[in-house]
CSV table of C-alpha atoms in Angstrom, one decimal:
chain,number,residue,atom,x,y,z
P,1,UNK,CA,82.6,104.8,102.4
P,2,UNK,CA,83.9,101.5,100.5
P,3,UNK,CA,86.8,100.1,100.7
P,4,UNK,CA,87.8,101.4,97.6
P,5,UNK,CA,87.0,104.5,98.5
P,6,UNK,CA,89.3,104.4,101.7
P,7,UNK,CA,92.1,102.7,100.5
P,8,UNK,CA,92.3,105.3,97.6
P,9,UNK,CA,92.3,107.9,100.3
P,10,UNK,CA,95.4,105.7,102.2
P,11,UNK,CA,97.4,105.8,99.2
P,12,UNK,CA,96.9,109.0,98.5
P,13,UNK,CA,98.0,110.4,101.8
P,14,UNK,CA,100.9,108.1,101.4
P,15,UNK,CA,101.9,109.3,98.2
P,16,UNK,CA,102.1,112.7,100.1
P,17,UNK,CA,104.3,111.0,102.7
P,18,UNK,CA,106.5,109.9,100.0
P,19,UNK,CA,107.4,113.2,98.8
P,20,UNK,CA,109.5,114.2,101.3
P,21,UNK,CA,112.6,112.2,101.5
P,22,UNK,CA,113.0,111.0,104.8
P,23,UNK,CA,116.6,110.7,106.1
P,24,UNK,CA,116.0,107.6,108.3
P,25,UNK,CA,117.2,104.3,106.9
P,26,UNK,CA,114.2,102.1,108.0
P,27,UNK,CA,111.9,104.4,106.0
P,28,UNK,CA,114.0,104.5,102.8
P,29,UNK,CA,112.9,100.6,102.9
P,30,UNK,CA,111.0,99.6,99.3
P,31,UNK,CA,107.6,100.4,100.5
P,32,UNK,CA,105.4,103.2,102.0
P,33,UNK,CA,106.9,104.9,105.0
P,34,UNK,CA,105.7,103.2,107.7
P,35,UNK,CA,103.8,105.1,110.1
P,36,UNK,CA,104.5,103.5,113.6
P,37,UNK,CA,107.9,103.4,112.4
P,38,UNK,CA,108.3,107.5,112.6
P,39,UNK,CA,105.4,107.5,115.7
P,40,UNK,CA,107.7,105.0,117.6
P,41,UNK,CA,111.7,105.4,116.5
P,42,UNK,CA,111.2,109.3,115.9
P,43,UNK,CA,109.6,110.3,118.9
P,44,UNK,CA,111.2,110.7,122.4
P,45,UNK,CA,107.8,110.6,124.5
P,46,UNK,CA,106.9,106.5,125.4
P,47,UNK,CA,103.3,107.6,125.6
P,48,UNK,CA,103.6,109.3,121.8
P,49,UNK,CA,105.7,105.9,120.9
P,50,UNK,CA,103.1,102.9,121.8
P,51,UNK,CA,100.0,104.2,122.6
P,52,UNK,CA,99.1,107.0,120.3
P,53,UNK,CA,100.7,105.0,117.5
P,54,UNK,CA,98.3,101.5,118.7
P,55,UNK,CA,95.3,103.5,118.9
P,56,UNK,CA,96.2,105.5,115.9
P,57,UNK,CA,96.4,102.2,113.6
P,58,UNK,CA,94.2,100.1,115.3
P,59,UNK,CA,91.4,102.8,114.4
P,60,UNK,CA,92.7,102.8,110.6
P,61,UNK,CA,92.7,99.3,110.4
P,62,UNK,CA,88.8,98.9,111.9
P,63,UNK,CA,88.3,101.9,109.4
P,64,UNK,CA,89.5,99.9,106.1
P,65,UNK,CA,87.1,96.8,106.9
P,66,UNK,CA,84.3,96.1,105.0
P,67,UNK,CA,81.0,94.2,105.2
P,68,UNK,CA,78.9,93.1,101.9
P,69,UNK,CA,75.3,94.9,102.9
P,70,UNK,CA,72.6,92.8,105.4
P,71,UNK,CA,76.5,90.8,106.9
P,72,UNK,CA,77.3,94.1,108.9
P,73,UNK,CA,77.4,92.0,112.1
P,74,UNK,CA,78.9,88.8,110.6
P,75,UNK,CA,82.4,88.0,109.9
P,76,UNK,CA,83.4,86.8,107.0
P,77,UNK,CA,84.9,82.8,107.6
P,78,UNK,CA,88.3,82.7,105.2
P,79,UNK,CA,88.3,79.1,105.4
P,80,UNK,CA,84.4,78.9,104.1
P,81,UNK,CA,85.4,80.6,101.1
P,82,UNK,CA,87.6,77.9,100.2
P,83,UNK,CA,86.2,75.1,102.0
P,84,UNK,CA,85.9,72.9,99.2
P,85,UNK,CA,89.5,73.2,97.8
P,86,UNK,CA,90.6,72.7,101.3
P,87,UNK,CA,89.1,69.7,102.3
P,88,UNK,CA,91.0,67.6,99.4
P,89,UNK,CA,94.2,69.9,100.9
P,90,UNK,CA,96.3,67.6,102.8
P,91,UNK,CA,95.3,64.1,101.1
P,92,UNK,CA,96.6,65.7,97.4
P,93,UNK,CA,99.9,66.7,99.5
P,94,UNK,CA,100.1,63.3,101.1
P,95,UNK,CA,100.0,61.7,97.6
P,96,UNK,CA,102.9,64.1,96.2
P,97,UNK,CA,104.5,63.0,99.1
P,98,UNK,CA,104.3,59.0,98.7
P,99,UNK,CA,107.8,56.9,98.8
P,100,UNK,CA,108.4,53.6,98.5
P,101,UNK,CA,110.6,53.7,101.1
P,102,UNK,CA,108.7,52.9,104.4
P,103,UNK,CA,110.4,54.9,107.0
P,104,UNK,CA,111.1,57.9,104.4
P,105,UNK,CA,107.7,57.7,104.0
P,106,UNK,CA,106.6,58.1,107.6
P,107,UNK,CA,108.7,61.0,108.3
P,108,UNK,CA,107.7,62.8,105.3
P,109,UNK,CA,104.0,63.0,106.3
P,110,UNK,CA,104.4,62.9,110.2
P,111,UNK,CA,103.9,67.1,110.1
P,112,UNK,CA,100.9,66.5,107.8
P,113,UNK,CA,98.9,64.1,110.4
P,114,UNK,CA,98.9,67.6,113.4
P,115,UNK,CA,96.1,69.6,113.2
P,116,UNK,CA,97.9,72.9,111.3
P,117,UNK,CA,96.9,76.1,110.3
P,118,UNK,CA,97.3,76.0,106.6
P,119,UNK,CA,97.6,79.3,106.3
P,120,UNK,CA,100.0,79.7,103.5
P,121,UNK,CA,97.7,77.7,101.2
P,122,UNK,CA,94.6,79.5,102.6
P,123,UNK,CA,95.8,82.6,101.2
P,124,UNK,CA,96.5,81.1,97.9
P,125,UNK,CA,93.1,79.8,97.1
P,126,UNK,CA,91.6,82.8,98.7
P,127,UNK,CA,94.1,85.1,96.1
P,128,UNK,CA,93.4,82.9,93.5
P,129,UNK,CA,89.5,83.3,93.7
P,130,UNK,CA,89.9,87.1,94.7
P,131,UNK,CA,91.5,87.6,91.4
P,132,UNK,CA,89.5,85.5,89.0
P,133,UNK,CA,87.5,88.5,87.9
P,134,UNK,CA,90.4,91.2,87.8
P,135,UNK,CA,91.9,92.3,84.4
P,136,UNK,CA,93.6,89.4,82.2
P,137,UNK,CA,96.8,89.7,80.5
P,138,UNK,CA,96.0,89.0,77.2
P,139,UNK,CA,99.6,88.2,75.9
P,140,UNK,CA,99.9,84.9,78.3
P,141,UNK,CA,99.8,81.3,77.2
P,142,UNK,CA,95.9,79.6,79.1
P,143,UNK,CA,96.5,78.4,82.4
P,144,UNK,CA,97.2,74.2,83.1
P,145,UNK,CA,94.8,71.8,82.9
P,146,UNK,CA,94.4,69.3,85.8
P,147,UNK,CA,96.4,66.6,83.2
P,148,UNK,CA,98.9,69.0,82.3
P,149,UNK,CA,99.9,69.7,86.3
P,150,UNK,CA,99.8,65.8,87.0
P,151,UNK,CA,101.6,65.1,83.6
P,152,UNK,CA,105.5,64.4,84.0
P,153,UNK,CA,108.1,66.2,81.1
P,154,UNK,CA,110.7,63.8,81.2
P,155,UNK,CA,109.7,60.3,80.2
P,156,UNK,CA,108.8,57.9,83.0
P,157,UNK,CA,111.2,55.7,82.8
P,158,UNK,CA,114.3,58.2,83.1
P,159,UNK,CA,112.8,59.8,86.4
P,160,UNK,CA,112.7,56.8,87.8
P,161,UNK,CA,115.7,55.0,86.9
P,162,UNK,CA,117.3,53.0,89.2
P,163,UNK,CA,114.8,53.6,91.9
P,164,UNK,CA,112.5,50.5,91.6
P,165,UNK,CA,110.1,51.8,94.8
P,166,UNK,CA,109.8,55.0,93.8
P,167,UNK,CA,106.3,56.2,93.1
P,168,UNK,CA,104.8,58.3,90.5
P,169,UNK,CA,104.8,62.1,92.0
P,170,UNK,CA,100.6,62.6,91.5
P,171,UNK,CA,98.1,64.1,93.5
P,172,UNK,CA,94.9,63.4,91.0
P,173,UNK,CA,92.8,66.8,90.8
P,174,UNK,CA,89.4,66.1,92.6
P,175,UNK,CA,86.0,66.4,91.1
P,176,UNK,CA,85.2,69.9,90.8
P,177,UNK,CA,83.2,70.8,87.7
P,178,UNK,CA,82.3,73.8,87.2
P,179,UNK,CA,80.9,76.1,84.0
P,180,UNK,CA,83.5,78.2,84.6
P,181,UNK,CA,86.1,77.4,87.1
P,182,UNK,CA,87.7,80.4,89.5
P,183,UNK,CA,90.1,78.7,90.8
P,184,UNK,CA,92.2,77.1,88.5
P,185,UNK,CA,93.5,73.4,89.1
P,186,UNK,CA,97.4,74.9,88.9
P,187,UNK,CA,96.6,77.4,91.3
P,188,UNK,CA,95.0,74.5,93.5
P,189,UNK,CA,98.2,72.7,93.0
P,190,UNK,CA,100.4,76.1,94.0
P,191,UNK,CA,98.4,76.2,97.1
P,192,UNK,CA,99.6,72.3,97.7
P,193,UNK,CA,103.5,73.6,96.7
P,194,UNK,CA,103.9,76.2,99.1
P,195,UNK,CA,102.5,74.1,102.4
P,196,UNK,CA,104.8,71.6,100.8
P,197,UNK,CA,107.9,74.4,101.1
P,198,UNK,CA,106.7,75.6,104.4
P,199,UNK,CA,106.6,71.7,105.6
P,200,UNK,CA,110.3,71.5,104.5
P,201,UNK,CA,111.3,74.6,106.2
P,202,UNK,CA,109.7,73.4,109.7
P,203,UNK,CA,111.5,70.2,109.6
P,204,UNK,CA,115.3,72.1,109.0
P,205,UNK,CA,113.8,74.6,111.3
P,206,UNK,CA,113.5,72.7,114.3
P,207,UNK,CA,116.9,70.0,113.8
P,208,UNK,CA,118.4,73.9,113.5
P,209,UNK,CA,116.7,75.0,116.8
P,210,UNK,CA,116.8,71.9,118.5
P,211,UNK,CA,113.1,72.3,118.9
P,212,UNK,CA,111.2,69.6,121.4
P,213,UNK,CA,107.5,70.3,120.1
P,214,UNK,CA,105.5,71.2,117.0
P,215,UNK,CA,101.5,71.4,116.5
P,216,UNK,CA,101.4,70.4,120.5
P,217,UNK,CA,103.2,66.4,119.5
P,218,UNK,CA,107.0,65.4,119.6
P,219,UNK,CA,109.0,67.6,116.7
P,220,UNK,CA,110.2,65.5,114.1
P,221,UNK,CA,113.5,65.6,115.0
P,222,UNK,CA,112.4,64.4,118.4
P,223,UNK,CA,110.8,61.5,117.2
P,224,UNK,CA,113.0,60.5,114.3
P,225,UNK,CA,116.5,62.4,115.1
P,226,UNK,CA,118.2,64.8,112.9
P,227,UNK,CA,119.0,63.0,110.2
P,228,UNK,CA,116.0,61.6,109.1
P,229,UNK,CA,114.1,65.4,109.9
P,230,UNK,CA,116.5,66.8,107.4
P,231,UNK,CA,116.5,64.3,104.6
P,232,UNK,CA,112.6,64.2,104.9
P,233,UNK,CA,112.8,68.4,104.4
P,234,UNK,CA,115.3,67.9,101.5
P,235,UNK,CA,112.7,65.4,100.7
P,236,UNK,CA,109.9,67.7,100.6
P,237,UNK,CA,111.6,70.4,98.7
P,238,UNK,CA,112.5,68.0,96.1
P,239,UNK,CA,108.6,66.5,95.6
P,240,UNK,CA,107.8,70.5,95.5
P,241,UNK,CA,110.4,71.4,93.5
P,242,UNK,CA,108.8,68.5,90.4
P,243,UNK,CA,105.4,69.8,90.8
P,244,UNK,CA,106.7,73.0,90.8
P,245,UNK,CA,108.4,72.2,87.3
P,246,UNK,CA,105.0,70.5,85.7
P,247,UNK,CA,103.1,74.0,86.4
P,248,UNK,CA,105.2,74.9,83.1
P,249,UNK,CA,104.8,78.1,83.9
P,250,UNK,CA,108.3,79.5,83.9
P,251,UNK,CA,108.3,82.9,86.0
P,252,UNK,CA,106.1,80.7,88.8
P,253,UNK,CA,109.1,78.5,88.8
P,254,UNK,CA,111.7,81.1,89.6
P,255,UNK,CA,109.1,82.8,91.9
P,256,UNK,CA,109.2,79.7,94.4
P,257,UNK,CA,112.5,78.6,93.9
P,258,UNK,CA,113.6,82.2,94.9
P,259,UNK,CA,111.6,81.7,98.4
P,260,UNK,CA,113.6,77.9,98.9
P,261,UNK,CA,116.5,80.2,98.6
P,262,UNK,CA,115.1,83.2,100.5
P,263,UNK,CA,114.5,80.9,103.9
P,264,UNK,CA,118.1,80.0,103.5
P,265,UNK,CA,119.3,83.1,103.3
P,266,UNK,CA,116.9,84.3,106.3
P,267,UNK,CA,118.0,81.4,108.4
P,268,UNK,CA,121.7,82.9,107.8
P,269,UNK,CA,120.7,86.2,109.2
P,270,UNK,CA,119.3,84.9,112.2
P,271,UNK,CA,122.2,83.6,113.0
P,272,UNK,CA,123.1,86.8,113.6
P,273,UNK,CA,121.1,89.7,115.7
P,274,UNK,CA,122.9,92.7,113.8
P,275,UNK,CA,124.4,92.8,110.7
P,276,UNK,CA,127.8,93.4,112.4
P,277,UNK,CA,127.5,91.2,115.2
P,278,UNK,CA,129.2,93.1,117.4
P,279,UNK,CA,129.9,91.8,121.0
P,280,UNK,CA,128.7,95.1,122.7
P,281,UNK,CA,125.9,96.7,119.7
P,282,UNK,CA,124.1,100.0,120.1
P,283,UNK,CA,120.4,100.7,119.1
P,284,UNK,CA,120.1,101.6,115.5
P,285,UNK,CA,117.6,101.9,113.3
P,286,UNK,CA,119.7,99.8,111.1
P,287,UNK,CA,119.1,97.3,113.9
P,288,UNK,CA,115.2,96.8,113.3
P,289,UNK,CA,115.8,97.1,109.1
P,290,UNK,CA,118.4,93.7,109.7
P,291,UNK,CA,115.0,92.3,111.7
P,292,UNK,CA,112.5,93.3,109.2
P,293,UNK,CA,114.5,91.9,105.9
P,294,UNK,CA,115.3,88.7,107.7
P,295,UNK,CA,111.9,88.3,108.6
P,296,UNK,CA,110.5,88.7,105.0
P,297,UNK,CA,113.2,86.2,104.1
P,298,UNK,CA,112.3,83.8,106.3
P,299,UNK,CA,108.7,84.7,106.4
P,300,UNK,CA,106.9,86.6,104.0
P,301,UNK,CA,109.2,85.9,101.2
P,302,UNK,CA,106.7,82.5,100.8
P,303,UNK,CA,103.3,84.5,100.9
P,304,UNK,CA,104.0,87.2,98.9
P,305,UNK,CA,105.8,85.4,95.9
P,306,UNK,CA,103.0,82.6,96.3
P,307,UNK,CA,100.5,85.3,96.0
P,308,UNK,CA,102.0,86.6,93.2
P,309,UNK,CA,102.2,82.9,91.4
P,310,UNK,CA,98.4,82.8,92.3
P,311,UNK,CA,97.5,85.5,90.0
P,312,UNK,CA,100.6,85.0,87.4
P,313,UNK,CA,98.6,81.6,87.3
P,314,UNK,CA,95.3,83.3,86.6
P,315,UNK,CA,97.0,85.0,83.6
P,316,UNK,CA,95.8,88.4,85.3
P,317,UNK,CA,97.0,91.8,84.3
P,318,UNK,CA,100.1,93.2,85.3
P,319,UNK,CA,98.4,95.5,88.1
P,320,UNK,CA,97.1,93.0,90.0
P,321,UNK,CA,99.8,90.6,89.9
P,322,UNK,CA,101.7,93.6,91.8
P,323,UNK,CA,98.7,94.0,94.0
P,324,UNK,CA,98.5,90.1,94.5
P,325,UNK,CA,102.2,90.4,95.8
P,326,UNK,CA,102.0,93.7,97.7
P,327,UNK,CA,99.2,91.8,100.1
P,328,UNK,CA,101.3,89.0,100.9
P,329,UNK,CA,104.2,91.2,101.5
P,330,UNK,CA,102.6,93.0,104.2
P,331,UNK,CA,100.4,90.4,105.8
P,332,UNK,CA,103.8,87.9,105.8
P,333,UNK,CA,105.3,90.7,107.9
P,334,UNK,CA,102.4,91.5,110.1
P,335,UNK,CA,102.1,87.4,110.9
P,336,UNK,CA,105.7,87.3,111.8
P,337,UNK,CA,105.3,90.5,114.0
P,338,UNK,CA,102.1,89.0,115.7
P,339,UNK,CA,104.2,85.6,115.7
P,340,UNK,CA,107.0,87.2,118.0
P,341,UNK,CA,104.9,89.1,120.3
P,342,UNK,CA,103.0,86.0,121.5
P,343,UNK,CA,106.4,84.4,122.0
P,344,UNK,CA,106.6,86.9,125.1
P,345,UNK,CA,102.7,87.1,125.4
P,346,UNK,CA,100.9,83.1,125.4
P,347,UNK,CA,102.0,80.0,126.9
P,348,UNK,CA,103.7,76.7,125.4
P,349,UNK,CA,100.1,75.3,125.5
P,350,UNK,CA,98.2,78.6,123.8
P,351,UNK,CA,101.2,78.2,120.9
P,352,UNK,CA,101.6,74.5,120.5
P,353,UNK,CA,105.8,74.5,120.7
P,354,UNK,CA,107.8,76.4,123.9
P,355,UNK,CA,107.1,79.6,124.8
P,356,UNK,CA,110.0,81.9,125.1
P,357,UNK,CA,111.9,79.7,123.2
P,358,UNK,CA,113.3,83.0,120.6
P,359,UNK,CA,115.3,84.2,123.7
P,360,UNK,CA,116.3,80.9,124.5
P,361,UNK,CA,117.8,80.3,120.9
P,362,UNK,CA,119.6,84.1,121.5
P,363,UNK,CA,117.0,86.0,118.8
P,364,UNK,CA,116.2,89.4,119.5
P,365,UNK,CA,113.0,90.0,117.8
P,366,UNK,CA,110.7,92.8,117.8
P,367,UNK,CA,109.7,93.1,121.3
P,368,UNK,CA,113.1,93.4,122.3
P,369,UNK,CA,114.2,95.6,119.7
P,370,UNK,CA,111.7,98.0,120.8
P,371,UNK,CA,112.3,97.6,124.1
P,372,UNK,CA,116.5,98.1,123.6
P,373,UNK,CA,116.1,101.7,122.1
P,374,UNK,CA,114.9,103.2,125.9
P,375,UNK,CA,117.0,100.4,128.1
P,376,UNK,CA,120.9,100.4,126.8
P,377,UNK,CA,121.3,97.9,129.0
P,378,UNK,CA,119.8,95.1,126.6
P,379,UNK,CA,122.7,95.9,123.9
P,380,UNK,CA,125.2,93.2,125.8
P,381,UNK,CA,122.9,91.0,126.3
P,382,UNK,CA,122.3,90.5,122.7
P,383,UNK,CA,125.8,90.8,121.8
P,384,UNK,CA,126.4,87.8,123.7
P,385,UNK,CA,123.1,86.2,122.2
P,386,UNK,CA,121.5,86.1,125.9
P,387,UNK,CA,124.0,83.1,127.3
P,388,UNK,CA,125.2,83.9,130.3
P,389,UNK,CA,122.9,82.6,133.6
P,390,UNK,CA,120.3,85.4,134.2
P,391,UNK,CA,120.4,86.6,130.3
P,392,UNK,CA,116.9,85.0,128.9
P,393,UNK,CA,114.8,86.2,132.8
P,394,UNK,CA,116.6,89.8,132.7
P,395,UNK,CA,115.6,90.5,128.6
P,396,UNK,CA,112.1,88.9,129.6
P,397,UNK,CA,111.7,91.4,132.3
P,398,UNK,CA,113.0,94.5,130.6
P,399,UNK,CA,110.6,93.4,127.2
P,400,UNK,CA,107.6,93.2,129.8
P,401,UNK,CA,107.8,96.1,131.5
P,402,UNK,CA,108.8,98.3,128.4
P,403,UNK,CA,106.5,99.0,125.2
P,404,UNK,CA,108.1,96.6,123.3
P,405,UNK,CA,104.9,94.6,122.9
P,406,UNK,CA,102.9,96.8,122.5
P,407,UNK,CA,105.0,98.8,119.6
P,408,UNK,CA,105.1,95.5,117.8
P,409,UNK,CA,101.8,95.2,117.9
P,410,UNK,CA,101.1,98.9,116.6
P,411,UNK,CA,103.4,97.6,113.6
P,412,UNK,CA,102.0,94.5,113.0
P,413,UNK,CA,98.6,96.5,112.7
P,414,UNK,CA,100.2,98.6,109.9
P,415,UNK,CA,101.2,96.1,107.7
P,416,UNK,CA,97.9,94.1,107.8
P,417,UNK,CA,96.4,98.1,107.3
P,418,UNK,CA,98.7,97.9,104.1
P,419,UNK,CA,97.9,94.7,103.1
P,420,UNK,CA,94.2,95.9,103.3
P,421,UNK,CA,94.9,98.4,101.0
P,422,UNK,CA,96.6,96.7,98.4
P,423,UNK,CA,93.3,94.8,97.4
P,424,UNK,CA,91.5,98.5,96.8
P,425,UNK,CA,91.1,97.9,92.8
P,426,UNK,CA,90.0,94.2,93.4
P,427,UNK,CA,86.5,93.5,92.7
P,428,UNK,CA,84.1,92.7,95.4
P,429,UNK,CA,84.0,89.2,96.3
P,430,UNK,CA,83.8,87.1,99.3
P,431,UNK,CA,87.2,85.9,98.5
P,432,UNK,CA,88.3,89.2,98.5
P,433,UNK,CA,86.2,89.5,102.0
P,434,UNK,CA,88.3,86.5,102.9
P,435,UNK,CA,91.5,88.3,102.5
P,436,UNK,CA,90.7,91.4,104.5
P,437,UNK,CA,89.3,89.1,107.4
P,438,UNK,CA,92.8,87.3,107.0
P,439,UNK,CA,94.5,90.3,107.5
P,440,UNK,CA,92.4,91.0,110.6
P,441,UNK,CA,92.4,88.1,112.0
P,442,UNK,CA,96.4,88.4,111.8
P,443,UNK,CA,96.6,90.8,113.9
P,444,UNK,CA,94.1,89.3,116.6
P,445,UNK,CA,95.3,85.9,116.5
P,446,UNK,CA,96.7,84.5,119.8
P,447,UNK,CA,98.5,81.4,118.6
């Protein structure tokens, strides 16, 4: 059966899901019911609440992959897909990121010299290829030209004004004729915007958590102090924000500056582990919807409205521009899932920054949330945000011995299932390979 095929057969069972209103809060969320969500929150056996639920998912999400015939046995390699685009990745960011300011400068590009993952542009090259041969809208202006995304609006000598060192915001689009080009050179530079945007939020990130390490070297703020970690994120945002602006693309812009807004909004609600901060809370289901829309402010906010610029970008139809954002939805949820499950799971080593550093920081994340609904006790020790002696060991314990993990893991499995599925209509493609084995690999990652 093809993808197609199965994913048709998802969304039609979940259609049928949808017609009975559930009562619960969590699945009255803006998507599809989620299934581990009922297995786990709706069931009073532990065995029906982790297990079934892991093996129940982890089956459907094996189910949705799918191999191009004769490559039954060989993975598909994301980052092959999109080699090309990505080697020229960080030196284009580097050159948006020039100052003539020395020691600005430095700290602006001292996250670009680690070794990182580069997801977030990853999945924008990959979305951008995926869609090149879905429907167009055929009311939309052409896409940019590589001149037009390095060509300023405001005349030269006002954006520089009394800033003699400044240097012209370029990135010059590499050589990469083509007949007929499927990725376009303002998607390429989208792909370049949103590391830029994920940069930022790093540096504010770890002055906010007082963070030691990042990509296995000093954090910024380690090596340069707060003040210069936060003006080189404001920095960053601001460099993003111009070549953001020469996309001239309008709904793109709002799009991204949205997400700037979003992690602010998502760093807010961290601040606190309920939404009424209570000093004594009980489990709620309310509880895990607080986690879950802080998480896709903080997290998937960026991939899915990314996606979405991706194939606004492409000028493709209005269909897949909602698929293009439904897959980054779900995948940015999944990742953040997977993200605080190793943070109980792998070592400071394995992740490349402290290990158990969300307790640490008094976050209760999905582990523990999952863990809280069998063992009351958990409830003061995240109203008081884990600070007395003993809090951070006694929560680690509880979150070990319970199926918190391994619920989290169930839902992370889901999501990337629904991410899966939200690429059903997409034409078959490597890129399109690429995504599903980004949704896959997700879910597997261990750092």
């Amino acid at each position: 059966m093809s993808l197609r095929q199965r994913s048709s057969s998802a969304l039609t069972q979940a259609a049928a899901r949808r017609a009975v209103a559930p009562s619960c809060v969590l699945c009255r969320l803006p998507q599809e019911p989620s299934r581990v969500h009922r297995a786990s929150l709706h069931s009073t056996s532990k065995r029906d609440s982790a297990w079934a639920a892991a093996v129940q998912v982890a089956s459907n999400v094996v189910g949705n992959v799918v191999r191009k015939a004769g490559k039954d046995t060989m993975a598909i390699d994301p980052l092959r897909t999109v080699a090309k685009e990505m080697k020229f990745l960080t030196g284009n960011i580097r050159k948006l990121l020039g100052s003539g300011h020395p020691s600005l400068d430095r700290v602006a590009k001292y996250y670009t010299q680690a070794e990182g993952k580069h997801v977030r542009p990853m999945i924008v090259l990959l979305m951008s290829r995926a869609t090149h041969l879905c429907p167009k809208n055929p009311h939309s202006d052409s896409p940019q030209t590589a001149r037009g995304i390095d060509s300023s609006i405001s005349p030269s000598q006002v954006l520089g004004d009394f800033n003699p060192s400044a240097l012209p915001l370029t990135a010059p689009e590499a050589d990469m004729s083509s007949p007929e080009l499927d990725i376009l050179p303002s998607q390429r530079r989208l792909a370049e915007i949103a590391e830029l945007i994920h940069t930022a939020s790093l540096l504010h990130d770890d002055v906010i958590d007082h963070s030691e390490a990042r990509r296995g070297s000093p954090s910024a703020n380690l090596e340069f102090g707060n003040k210069m970690a936060v003006l080189a994120g404001d920095f960053l945002l601001g460099r993003a924000s111009v070549a953001l602006a020469r996309l001239r693309n309008a709904e793109v812009v709002e799009l991204l500056a949205t997400v700037i807004a979003n992690l602010v909004e998502g760093e807010f609600m961290q601040l606190k582990n309920t939404e009424r901060d209570e000093r004594n809370p009980k489990w709620s289901e309310e509880t895990l919807t607080y986690y879950l829309q802080k998480t896709y402010l903080k997290t998937a906010s960026l991939i899915s409205k990314s996606c979405r610029a991706a194939a606004l970008l492409g000028n493709t139809d209005a269909a897949t521009v909602d698929a293009a954002y439904a897959y980054g939805r779900n995948l940015g949820l999944a990742f953040q899932l997977v993200d605080d499950m190793l943070d109980y799971t792998r070592s400071d080593k394995d992740l490349g920054k402290p290990a158990g550093a969300d307790l640490e920081l008094g976050l209760a994340t999905a582990p523990l949330l999952f863990a809280w609904k069998e063992n009351p006790e958990l409830g003061a020790l995240v109203g008081r945000k884990f600070e007395k002696e003993g809090d951070v060991q006694r929560a680690r314990e509880i979150v070990l011995q319970s199926d918190g993990i391994e619920q989290t893991r169930a839902l992370a499995d889901d999501y990337a299932e629904k991410a899966i599925s939200a690429l059903a209509d997409f034409p078959d493609s490597e890129a399109k390979d690429g995504l599903i084995e980004m949704a896959e690999k997700t879910v597997k990652r261990k750092k």
